Amino acid sequence: MEAASCSAAAANGAVGSQRDRSLVPERLQRREQERQLEVERRKQKRQNQEVEEEKSDFFAAAFARERAAVEELLESGESMEQLDEAAARLQGLQKLVNDAVLFLAAYDLRQGQEALTRLQATLAERRQELQPKKRFAFKTRRKDAVSATTVDAAPGPAAAEGILAFPPPLKEEGGGIGSGFVFGFSNVESQVLEKRAEELHQRDVLLTELSKCTVRLYGNPNTLRLAKARGCTLLCGPVSTSVFLEDCSDCVLAVACQQLRVHTTRDTRIFLQVTSRAIVEDCSGIQFAPYTWSYPGIDKDFEGSGLDRSKNNWNDIDDFNWLARDTASPNWSILPEEERTVQWD
């Protein structure tokens, strides 16, 4: 019996050893597959990195070349034709930046956008210098006389003192827009303010210190800036380049543009079409939804603006105060669909 038990144990041990030996090639094969997958993953990662570096190098060279060409045109431009050429090349430069958003580092993207802003400001200043000087005068009237105008009335001659043909420059940190804005409304309360396409075409618009106003801009401005607005609604046609929003609260905007930057603003809804990423900084309570405003002639204005209507990054937002990529920023959110129905007019 004892001998039989030993024989059985030996037999079982032999079977177990054979099983272990048969598993060795399977484990080796699996390990080799894992090794090959890791090698392929690293190879793909290295190739992707090389492609990104090539794209970044191409962008840097192309941007520097076009920037130098625009700067030369702005420095030597003595005619509106040269400035028009500079504007056209600036639009190409903006498109270059827009196309690089997906692969460019955040720092490089910000540097490119700031360089574009400075060039756009210089272009606006050079245009202003070449425009024939117009004689104008402001009426002196008490401020409360302006604010007494009814909301339902569009601003006419009686409200002209609330409309600046050449508003004072608004300084911005880091060399901002300054005196490039030459058209808009300022210091107006509880009014409906409107401008038409023939007045807006490729002009730089500044709206500042408005309270409880509704502003409708039918047409295609070059740039748009809204500053120090409280409880206002702004509806604007396609803006060829940039929209800046600064120090505003409790506002509603509908804007289409290449670039949007929102600074020190709170509790504001933005119905947006933008071809690059929108940027928020030092903000809270900002809500975004797709651009839905329309008016007769908007298709023509979009064509003139150069904006790609099929491209809209309305919900792709960079918050410069929120660097955590795995957690959503608390400073902005998507406006719920049930709250997007708005009667604009």
mmCIF file of C-alpha atoms in Angstrom:
data_model
loop_
_atom_site.group_PDB
_atom_site.id
_atom_site.type_symbol
_atom_site.label_atom_id
_atom_site.label_comp_id
_atom_site.label_asym_id
_atom_site.label_seq_id
_atom_site.Cartn_x
_atom_site.Cartn_y
_atom_site.Cartn_z
ATOM 1 C CA MET A 1 0.000 0.000 0.000
ATOM 2 C CA GLU A 2 2.748 2.355 0.901
ATOM 3 C CA ALA A 3 4.555 1.532 -2.307
ATOM 4 C CA ALA A 4 1.371 2.163 -4.307
ATOM 5 C CA SER A 5 0.890 5.535 -2.655
ATOM 6 C CA CYS A 6 4.424 6.562 -3.491
ATOM 7 C CA SER A 7 3.943 5.511 -7.087
ATOM 8 C CA ALA A 8 0.737 7.534 -7.340
ATOM 9 C CA ALA A 9 2.410 10.597 -5.839
ATOM 10 C CA ALA A 10 5.304 10.270 -8.238
ATOM 11 C CA ALA A 11 2.901 9.997 -11.123
ATOM 12 C CA ASN A 12 1.009 13.108 -10.045
ATOM 13 C CA GLY A 13 4.264 15.006 -9.650
ATOM 14 C CA ALA A 14 5.300 14.043 -13.135
ATOM 15 C CA VAL A 15 1.977 15.234 -14.555
ATOM 16 C CA GLY A 16 2.327 18.557 -12.660
ATOM 17 C CA SER A 17 5.836 19.075 -13.970
ATOM 18 C CA GLN A 18 4.680 18.411 -17.515
ATOM 19 C CA ARG A 19 1.847 20.951 -17.040
ATOM 20 C CA ASP A 20 4.298 23.558 -15.693
ATOM 21 C CA ARG A 21 6.624 22.937 -18.615
ATOM 22 C CA SER A 22 3.761 23.348 -21.059
ATOM 23 C CA LEU A 23 2.845 26.708 -19.471
ATOM 24 C CA VAL A 24 6.343 28.127 -19.846
ATOM 25 C CA PRO A 25 6.103 28.749 -23.630
ATOM 26 C CA GLU A 26 2.663 30.359 -23.137
ATOM 27 C CA ARG A 27 4.003 32.747 -20.485
ATOM 28 C CA LEU A 28 7.026 33.554 -22.604
ATOM 29 C CA GLN A 29 4.819 34.181 -25.607
ATOM 30 C CA ARG A 30 2.539 36.482 -23.623
ATOM 31 C CA ARG A 31 5.498 38.349 -22.190
ATOM 32 C CA GLU A 32 6.977 38.750 -25.657
ATOM 33 C CA GLN A 33 3.675 40.127 -26.956
ATOM 34 C CA GLU A 34 3.541 42.629 -24.103
ATOM 35 C CA ARG A 35 7.135 43.630 -24.823
ATOM 36 C CA GLN A 36 6.381 44.166 -28.508
ATOM 37 C CA LEU A 37 3.286 46.213 -27.679
ATOM 38 C CA GLU A 38 5.334 48.405 -25.343
ATOM 39 C CA VAL A 39 7.998 48.866 -28.010
ATOM 40 C CA GLU A 40 5.327 49.810 -30.545
ATOM 41 C CA ARG A 41 3.686 52.221 -28.081
ATOM 42 C CA ARG A 42 6.980 53.969 -27.408
ATOM 43 C CA LYS A 43 7.745 54.102 -31.113
ATOM 44 C CA GLN A 44 4.332 55.649 -31.838
ATOM 45 C CA LYS A 45 4.776 58.141 -28.999
ATOM 46 C CA ARG A 46 8.196 59.133 -30.337
ATOM 47 C CA GLN A 47 6.800 59.538 -33.853
ATOM 48 C CA ASN A 48 3.906 61.659 -32.583
ATOM 49 C CA GLN A 49 6.323 63.817 -30.636
ATOM 50 C CA GLU A 50 8.473 64.290 -33.718
ATOM 51 C CA VAL A 51 5.401 65.272 -35.751
ATOM 52 C CA GLU A 52 4.357 67.776 -33.075
ATOM 53 C CA GLU A 53 7.847 69.238 -33.010
ATOM 54 C CA GLU A 54 7.885 69.508 -36.795
ATOM 55 C CA LYS A 55 4.507 71.265 -36.741
ATOM 56 C CA SER A 56 5.669 73.628 -33.993
ATOM 57 C CA ASP A 57 8.873 74.419 -35.888
ATOM 58 C CA PHE A 58 6.889 75.082 -39.066
ATOM 59 C CA PHE A 59 4.477 77.321 -37.175
ATOM 60 C CA ALA A 60 7.293 79.289 -35.538
ATOM 61 C CA ALA A 61 9.045 79.886 -38.867
ATOM 62 C CA ALA A 62 5.850 80.774 -40.747
ATOM 63 C CA PHE A 63 4.601 83.033 -37.959
ATOM 64 C CA ALA A 64 7.915 84.894 -37.705
ATOM 65 C CA ARG A 65 8.049 85.386 -41.478
ATOM 66 C CA GLU A 66 4.482 86.692 -41.778
ATOM 67 C CA ARG A 67 4.804 88.825 -38.653
ATOM 68 C CA ALA A 68 7.913 90.510 -40.075
ATOM 69 C CA ALA A 69 6.079 91.173 -43.347
ATOM 70 C CA VAL A 70 3.111 92.744 -41.528
ATOM 71 C CA GLU A 71 5.384 94.878 -39.330
ATOM 72 C CA GLU A 72 7.224 96.146 -42.416
ATOM 73 C CA LEU A 73 3.944 97.072 -44.085
ATOM 74 C CA LEU A 74 2.775 98.903 -40.971
ATOM 75 C CA GLU A 75 6.038 100.802 -40.575
ATOM 76 C CA SER A 76 6.333 101.865 -44.215
ATOM 77 C CA GLY A 77 2.634 102.038 -45.098
ATOM 78 C CA GLU A 78 1.779 105.465 -46.444
ATOM 79 C CA SER A 79 -1.469 104.525 -48.162
ATOM 80 C CA MET A 80 -4.695 102.736 -47.324
ATOM 81 C CA GLU A 81 -3.833 100.124 -49.974
ATOM 82 C CA GLN A 82 -0.741 99.098 -48.038
ATOM 83 C CA LEU A 83 -2.721 98.942 -44.829
ATOM 84 C CA ASP A 84 -5.358 96.809 -46.561
ATOM 85 C CA GLU A 85 -2.577 94.425 -47.565
ATOM 86 C CA ALA A 86 -1.357 94.382 -43.962
ATOM 87 C CA ALA A 87 -4.906 93.611 -42.799
ATOM 88 C CA ALA A 88 -5.194 90.744 -45.275
ATOM 89 C CA ARG A 89 -1.885 89.276 -44.125
ATOM 90 C CA LEU A 90 -2.975 89.707 -40.515
ATOM 91 C CA GLN A 91 -6.049 87.608 -41.240
ATOM 92 C CA GLY A 92 -3.772 84.934 -42.684
ATOM 93 C CA LEU A 93 -1.620 85.154 -39.572
ATOM 94 C CA GLN A 94 -4.707 84.745 -37.378
ATOM 95 C CA LYS A 95 -5.718 81.655 -39.370
ATOM 96 C CA LEU A 96 -2.231 80.248 -38.862
ATOM 97 C CA VAL A 97 -2.637 80.630 -35.098
ATOM 98 C CA ASN A 98 -6.155 79.159 -35.190
ATOM 99 C CA ASP A 99 -4.938 76.085 -37.064
ATOM 100 C CA ALA A 100 -2.090 75.590 -34.577
ATOM 101 C CA VAL A 101 -4.362 75.506 -31.517
ATOM 102 C CA LEU A 102 -4.523 71.695 -31.442
ATOM 103 C CA PHE A 103 -0.759 71.113 -31.230
ATOM 104 C CA LEU A 104 0.796 74.333 -29.960
ATOM 105 C CA ALA A 105 1.863 74.636 -26.326
ATOM 106 C CA ALA A 106 -0.300 76.956 -24.220
ATOM 107 C CA TYR A 107 2.563 79.418 -23.673
ATOM 108 C CA ASP A 108 3.388 79.620 -27.388
ATOM 109 C CA LEU A 109 -0.300 80.031 -28.215
ATOM 110 C CA ARG A 110 -0.644 82.887 -25.752
ATOM 111 C CA GLN A 111 2.483 84.608 -27.095
ATOM 112 C CA GLY A 112 1.155 84.340 -30.645
ATOM 113 C CA GLN A 113 -2.244 85.744 -29.696
ATOM 114 C CA GLU A 114 -0.682 88.649 -27.809
ATOM 115 C CA ALA A 115 1.543 89.453 -30.795
ATOM 116 C CA LEU A 116 -1.543 89.453 -33.027
ATOM 117 C CA THR A 117 -3.340 91.796 -30.644
ATOM 118 C CA ARG A 118 -0.458 94.270 -30.767
ATOM 119 C CA LEU A 119 -0.322 94.141 -34.568
ATOM 120 C CA GLN A 120 -4.081 94.694 -34.812
ATOM 121 C CA ALA A 121 -3.802 97.691 -32.504
ATOM 122 C CA THR A 122 -0.964 99.149 -34.590
ATOM 123 C CA LEU A 123 -2.981 98.621 -37.765
ATOM 124 C CA ALA A 124 -5.966 100.449 -36.271
ATOM 125 C CA GLU A 125 -3.737 103.342 -35.198
ATOM 126 C CA ARG A 126 -2.133 103.625 -38.653
ATOM 127 C CA ARG A 127 -5.581 103.642 -40.263
ATOM 128 C CA GLN A 128 -6.656 106.401 -37.940
ATOM 129 C CA GLU A 129 -3.547 108.419 -38.796
ATOM 130 C CA LEU A 130 -4.257 108.171 -42.523
ATOM 131 C CA GLN A 131 -7.934 109.049 -42.260
ATOM 132 C CA PRO A 132 -8.790 112.655 -43.061
ATOM 133 C CA LYS A 133 -9.319 114.704 -39.936
ATOM 134 C CA LYS A 134 -12.948 115.472 -39.167
ATOM 135 C CA ARG A 135 -14.097 118.495 -37.279
ATOM 136 C CA PHE A 136 -16.495 117.663 -34.490
ATOM 137 C CA ALA A 137 -17.638 119.014 -31.172
ATOM 138 C CA PHE A 138 -19.366 117.605 -28.125
ATOM 139 C CA LYS A 139 -22.399 119.168 -26.554
ATOM 140 C CA THR A 140 -22.353 119.815 -22.853
ATOM 141 C CA ARG A 141 -25.374 118.403 -21.153
ATOM 142 C CA ARG A 142 -26.045 116.971 -17.760
ATOM 143 C CA LYS A 143 -25.558 113.192 -17.583
ATOM 144 C CA ASP A 144 -28.998 112.605 -16.119
ATOM 145 C CA ALA A 145 -30.522 114.063 -19.284
ATOM 146 C CA VAL A 146 -28.994 111.175 -21.239
ATOM 147 C CA SER A 147 -30.111 108.494 -18.828
ATOM 148 C CA ALA A 148 -33.665 109.812 -18.909
ATOM 149 C CA THR A 149 -34.111 108.623 -22.519
ATOM 150 C CA THR A 150 -36.622 105.772 -22.730
ATOM 151 C CA VAL A 151 -35.384 102.234 -23.352
ATOM 152 C CA ASP A 152 -37.609 101.730 -26.369
ATOM 153 C CA ALA A 153 -36.167 104.690 -28.256
ATOM 154 C CA ALA A 154 -33.118 104.311 -30.493
ATOM 155 C CA PRO A 155 -30.476 106.990 -29.890
ATOM 156 C CA GLY A 156 -31.015 109.987 -32.145
ATOM 157 C CA PRO A 157 -29.586 113.480 -32.170
ATOM 158 C CA ALA A 158 -30.902 114.134 -28.653
ATOM 159 C CA ALA A 159 -28.724 111.305 -27.334
ATOM 160 C CA ALA A 160 -25.640 112.168 -29.370
ATOM 161 C CA GLU A 161 -23.677 113.224 -26.327
ATOM 162 C CA GLY A 162 -23.748 109.566 -25.226
ATOM 163 C CA ILE A 163 -22.110 108.422 -28.475
ATOM 164 C CA LEU A 164 -18.419 109.062 -29.002
ATOM 165 C CA ALA A 165 -17.126 109.253 -32.549
ATOM 166 C CA PHE A 166 -13.619 108.946 -31.097
ATOM 167 C CA PRO A 167 -13.840 107.526 -27.563
ATOM 168 C CA PRO A 168 -10.911 108.029 -25.210
ATOM 169 C CA PRO A 169 -8.277 105.282 -25.240
ATOM 170 C CA LEU A 170 -8.688 102.439 -22.787
ATOM 171 C CA LYS A 171 -5.370 101.089 -21.582
ATOM 172 C CA GLU A 172 -4.741 97.382 -21.196
ATOM 173 C CA GLU A 173 -1.952 95.593 -19.415
ATOM 174 C CA GLY A 174 0.853 94.373 -21.603
ATOM 175 C CA GLY A 175 0.361 96.894 -24.392
ATOM 176 C CA GLY A 176 -3.301 96.572 -25.181
ATOM 177 C CA ILE A 177 -5.674 98.120 -27.631
ATOM 178 C CA GLY A 178 -5.345 101.734 -26.611
ATOM 179 C CA SER A 179 -6.349 104.361 -29.123
ATOM 180 C CA GLY A 180 -6.928 101.851 -31.921
ATOM 181 C CA PHE A 181 -10.675 101.895 -31.194
ATOM 182 C CA VAL A 182 -12.246 104.830 -33.006
ATOM 183 C CA PHE A 183 -15.953 104.114 -32.974
ATOM 184 C CA GLY A 184 -18.651 103.172 -30.491
ATOM 185 C CA PHE A 185 -20.820 104.136 -27.515
ATOM 186 C CA SER A 186 -19.805 105.322 -24.065
ATOM 187 C CA ASN A 187 -21.447 106.431 -20.807
ATOM 188 C CA VAL A 188 -25.020 105.486 -21.746
ATOM 189 C CA GLU A 189 -27.753 104.086 -19.522
ATOM 190 C CA SER A 190 -31.089 102.361 -20.295
ATOM 191 C CA GLN A 191 -31.070 102.815 -24.076
ATOM 192 C CA VAL A 192 -31.329 100.752 -27.234
ATOM 193 C CA LEU A 193 -28.217 101.453 -29.320
ATOM 194 C CA GLU A 194 -27.804 100.336 -32.931
ATOM 195 C CA LYS A 195 -25.290 100.570 -35.768
ATOM 196 C CA ARG A 196 -25.737 99.359 -39.343
ATOM 197 C CA ALA A 197 -23.425 97.480 -41.718
ATOM 198 C CA GLU A 198 -22.312 100.546 -43.662
ATOM 199 C CA GLU A 199 -21.189 102.193 -40.421
ATOM 200 C CA LEU A 200 -19.452 99.130 -38.950
ATOM 201 C CA HIS A 201 -17.633 97.610 -41.908
ATOM 202 C CA GLN A 202 -14.091 96.670 -40.800
ATOM 203 C CA ARG A 203 -14.062 99.322 -38.086
ATOM 204 C CA ASP A 204 -12.718 98.889 -34.563
ATOM 205 C CA VAL A 205 -15.545 99.252 -32.063
ATOM 206 C CA LEU A 206 -15.352 100.221 -28.392
ATOM 207 C CA LEU A 207 -18.332 100.009 -26.035
ATOM 208 C CA THR A 208 -17.582 101.241 -22.544
ATOM 209 C CA GLU A 209 -19.393 102.149 -19.334
ATOM 210 C CA LEU A 210 -22.845 101.071 -20.493
ATOM 211 C CA SER A 211 -25.603 100.217 -18.022
ATOM 212 C CA LYS A 212 -28.841 98.333 -18.752
ATOM 213 C CA CYS A 213 -28.501 98.928 -22.505
ATOM 214 C CA THR A 214 -29.327 96.759 -25.495
ATOM 215 C CA VAL A 215 -26.742 97.110 -28.262
ATOM 216 C CA ARG A 216 -27.311 95.734 -31.761
ATOM 217 C CA LEU A 217 -24.416 95.868 -34.224
ATOM 218 C CA TYR A 218 -25.588 94.772 -37.676
ATOM 219 C CA GLY A 219 -22.522 94.219 -39.824
ATOM 220 C CA ASN A 220 -18.877 93.150 -39.875
ATOM 221 C CA PRO A 221 -16.524 95.019 -37.509
ATOM 222 C CA ASN A 222 -12.798 94.369 -37.492
ATOM 223 C CA THR A 223 -12.500 94.168 -33.699
ATOM 224 C CA LEU A 224 -14.889 94.666 -30.791
ATOM 225 C CA ARG A 225 -14.278 95.548 -27.160
ATOM 226 C CA LEU A 226 -16.855 95.775 -24.381
ATOM 227 C CA ALA A 227 -15.616 97.198 -21.083
ATOM 228 C CA LYS A 228 -17.244 98.157 -17.786
ATOM 229 C CA ALA A 229 -20.751 97.107 -18.826
ATOM 230 C CA ARG A 230 -23.466 96.278 -16.312
ATOM 231 C CA GLY A 231 -26.675 94.414 -17.089
ATOM 232 C CA CYS A 232 -26.375 94.879 -20.866
ATOM 233 C CA THR A 233 -27.307 92.789 -23.899
ATOM 234 C CA LEU A 234 -24.896 92.939 -26.845
ATOM 235 C CA LEU A 235 -25.777 91.405 -30.227
ATOM 236 C CA CYS A 236 -23.080 91.626 -32.878
ATOM 237 C CA GLY A 237 -22.576 90.366 -36.401
ATOM 238 C CA PRO A 238 -19.378 88.504 -37.382
ATOM 239 C CA VAL A 239 -16.172 90.163 -36.144
ATOM 240 C CA SER A 240 -13.215 89.526 -38.449
ATOM 241 C CA THR A 241 -10.615 89.195 -35.698
ATOM 242 C CA SER A 242 -10.923 89.583 -31.918
ATOM 243 C CA VAL A 243 -13.569 90.312 -29.305
ATOM 244 C CA PHE A 244 -12.427 91.538 -25.888
ATOM 245 C CA LEU A 245 -14.668 91.564 -22.822
ATOM 246 C CA GLU A 246 -13.351 93.265 -19.698
ATOM 247 C CA ASP A 247 -14.749 94.186 -16.287
ATOM 248 C CA CYS A 248 -18.382 93.358 -17.103
ATOM 249 C CA SER A 249 -21.172 91.750 -15.087
ATOM 250 C CA ASP A 250 -24.708 90.394 -15.562
ATOM 251 C CA CYS A 251 -24.541 90.726 -19.345
ATOM 252 C CA VAL A 252 -25.738 88.638 -22.302
ATOM 253 C CA LEU A 253 -23.700 88.550 -25.515
ATOM 254 C CA ALA A 254 -24.090 86.999 -28.941
ATOM 255 C CA VAL A 255 -20.812 87.285 -30.857
ATOM 256 C CA ALA A 256 -19.023 85.510 -33.709
ATOM 257 C CA CYS A 257 -15.272 86.023 -34.077
ATOM 258 C CA GLN A 258 -11.865 84.445 -34.589
ATOM 259 C CA GLN A 259 -10.739 84.989 -31.014
ATOM 260 C CA LEU A 260 -12.551 85.775 -27.759
ATOM 261 C CA ARG A 261 -10.860 86.907 -24.575
ATOM 262 C CA VAL A 262 -12.833 87.510 -21.375
ATOM 263 C CA HIS A 263 -11.142 89.233 -18.437
ATOM 264 C CA THR A 264 -12.347 90.145 -14.921
ATOM 265 C CA THR A 265 -15.999 89.442 -15.789
ATOM 266 C CA ARG A 266 -18.714 87.649 -13.825
ATOM 267 C CA ASP A 267 -22.246 86.237 -14.205
ATOM 268 C CA THR A 268 -22.407 86.637 -17.975
ATOM 269 C CA ARG A 269 -23.883 84.443 -20.716
ATOM 270 C CA ILE A 270 -22.089 84.308 -24.074
ATOM 271 C CA PHE A 271 -23.705 82.852 -27.206
ATOM 272 C CA LEU A 272 -20.552 82.229 -29.202
ATOM 273 C CA GLN A 273 -19.129 81.256 -32.546
ATOM 274 C CA VAL A 274 -15.331 81.246 -32.474
ATOM 275 C CA THR A 275 -12.790 79.577 -34.753
ATOM 276 C CA SER A 276 -10.029 79.363 -32.133
ATOM 277 C CA ARG A 277 -10.285 78.663 -28.415
ATOM 278 C CA ALA A 278 -11.930 81.256 -26.228
ATOM 279 C CA ILE A 279 -9.919 82.460 -23.230
ATOM 280 C CA VAL A 280 -11.204 83.442 -19.796
ATOM 281 C CA GLU A 281 -9.059 84.986 -17.071
ATOM 282 C CA ASP A 282 -9.966 86.205 -13.591
ATOM 283 C CA CYS A 283 -13.640 85.405 -14.267
ATOM 284 C CA SER A 284 -16.521 83.646 -12.529
ATOM 285 C CA GLY A 285 -20.025 82.547 -13.484
ATOM 286 C CA ILE A 286 -19.416 82.647 -17.266
ATOM 287 C CA GLN A 287 -21.777 80.444 -19.322
ATOM 288 C CA PHE A 288 -21.350 79.537 -22.986
ATOM 289 C CA ALA A 289 -23.785 78.436 -25.697
ATOM 290 C CA PRO A 290 -23.697 78.363 -29.524
ATOM 291 C CA TYR A 291 -24.241 81.623 -31.444
ATOM 292 C CA THR A 292 -27.890 81.926 -32.495
ATOM 293 C CA TRP A 293 -28.480 85.574 -33.390
ATOM 294 C CA SER A 294 -29.513 86.278 -36.974
ATOM 295 C CA TYR A 295 -30.627 89.232 -39.071
ATOM 296 C CA PRO A 296 -31.169 90.022 -42.773
ATOM 297 C CA GLY A 297 -27.777 90.185 -44.494
ATOM 298 C CA ILE A 298 -25.819 88.150 -41.944
ATOM 299 C CA ASP A 299 -24.726 85.628 -44.599
ATOM 300 C CA LYS A 300 -23.083 88.405 -46.600
ATOM 301 C CA ASP A 301 -21.408 89.729 -43.447
ATOM 302 C CA PHE A 302 -20.002 86.283 -42.668
ATOM 303 C CA GLU A 303 -18.580 86.053 -46.185
ATOM 304 C CA GLY A 304 -16.918 89.436 -45.799
ATOM 305 C CA SER A 305 -15.528 88.579 -42.368
ATOM 306 C CA GLY A 306 -13.537 85.588 -43.573
ATOM 307 C CA LEU A 307 -14.826 83.431 -40.698
ATOM 308 C CA ASP A 308 -15.391 79.731 -41.320
ATOM 309 C CA ARG A 309 -19.018 79.156 -40.296
ATOM 310 C CA SER A 310 -18.510 75.386 -40.230
ATOM 311 C CA LYS A 311 -15.921 75.725 -37.462
ATOM 312 C CA ASN A 312 -17.192 76.638 -33.997
ATOM 313 C CA ASN A 313 -15.243 75.954 -30.790
ATOM 314 C CA TRP A 314 -17.850 77.596 -28.561
ATOM 315 C CA ASN A 315 -17.378 75.013 -25.801
ATOM 316 C CA ASP A 316 -13.570 74.679 -26.004
ATOM 317 C CA ILE A 317 -12.466 77.214 -23.398
ATOM 318 C CA ASP A 318 -9.043 77.935 -21.905
ATOM 319 C CA ASP A 319 -9.128 79.253 -18.343
ATOM 320 C CA PHE A 320 -5.772 80.848 -17.558
ATOM 321 C CA ASN A 321 -6.570 80.595 -13.837
ATOM 322 C CA TRP A 322 -7.300 76.865 -13.924
ATOM 323 C CA LEU A 323 -4.436 74.578 -14.922
ATOM 324 C CA ALA A 324 -5.866 71.224 -13.764
ATOM 325 C CA ARG A 325 -6.658 69.310 -16.952
ATOM 326 C CA ASP A 326 -8.459 66.441 -15.250
ATOM 327 C CA THR A 327 -10.970 68.677 -13.440
ATOM 328 C CA ALA A 328 -13.404 71.151 -15.012
ATOM 329 C CA SER A 329 -12.875 74.821 -14.248
ATOM 330 C CA PRO A 330 -15.372 76.229 -11.731
ATOM 331 C CA ASN A 331 -15.204 79.630 -13.416
ATOM 332 C CA TRP A 332 -17.191 78.762 -16.566
ATOM 333 C CA SER A 333 -19.812 76.252 -17.660
ATOM 334 C CA ILE A 334 -22.059 75.204 -20.535
ATOM 335 C CA LEU A 335 -25.453 76.902 -20.558
ATOM 336 C CA PRO A 336 -28.150 74.188 -20.298
ATOM 337 C CA GLU A 337 -30.093 73.645 -23.525
ATOM 338 C CA GLU A 338 -33.415 74.504 -21.913
ATOM 339 C CA GLU A 339 -32.028 77.972 -21.121
ATOM 340 C CA ARG A 340 -30.732 78.738 -24.621
ATOM 341 C CA THR A 341 -34.028 79.824 -26.152
ATOM 342 C CA VAL A 342 -33.800 83.593 -26.362
ATOM 343 C CA GLN A 343 -36.043 86.096 -28.173
ATOM 344 C CA TRP A 344 -33.349 88.463 -29.404
ATOM 345 C CA ASP A 345 -35.666 91.038 -30.970
#
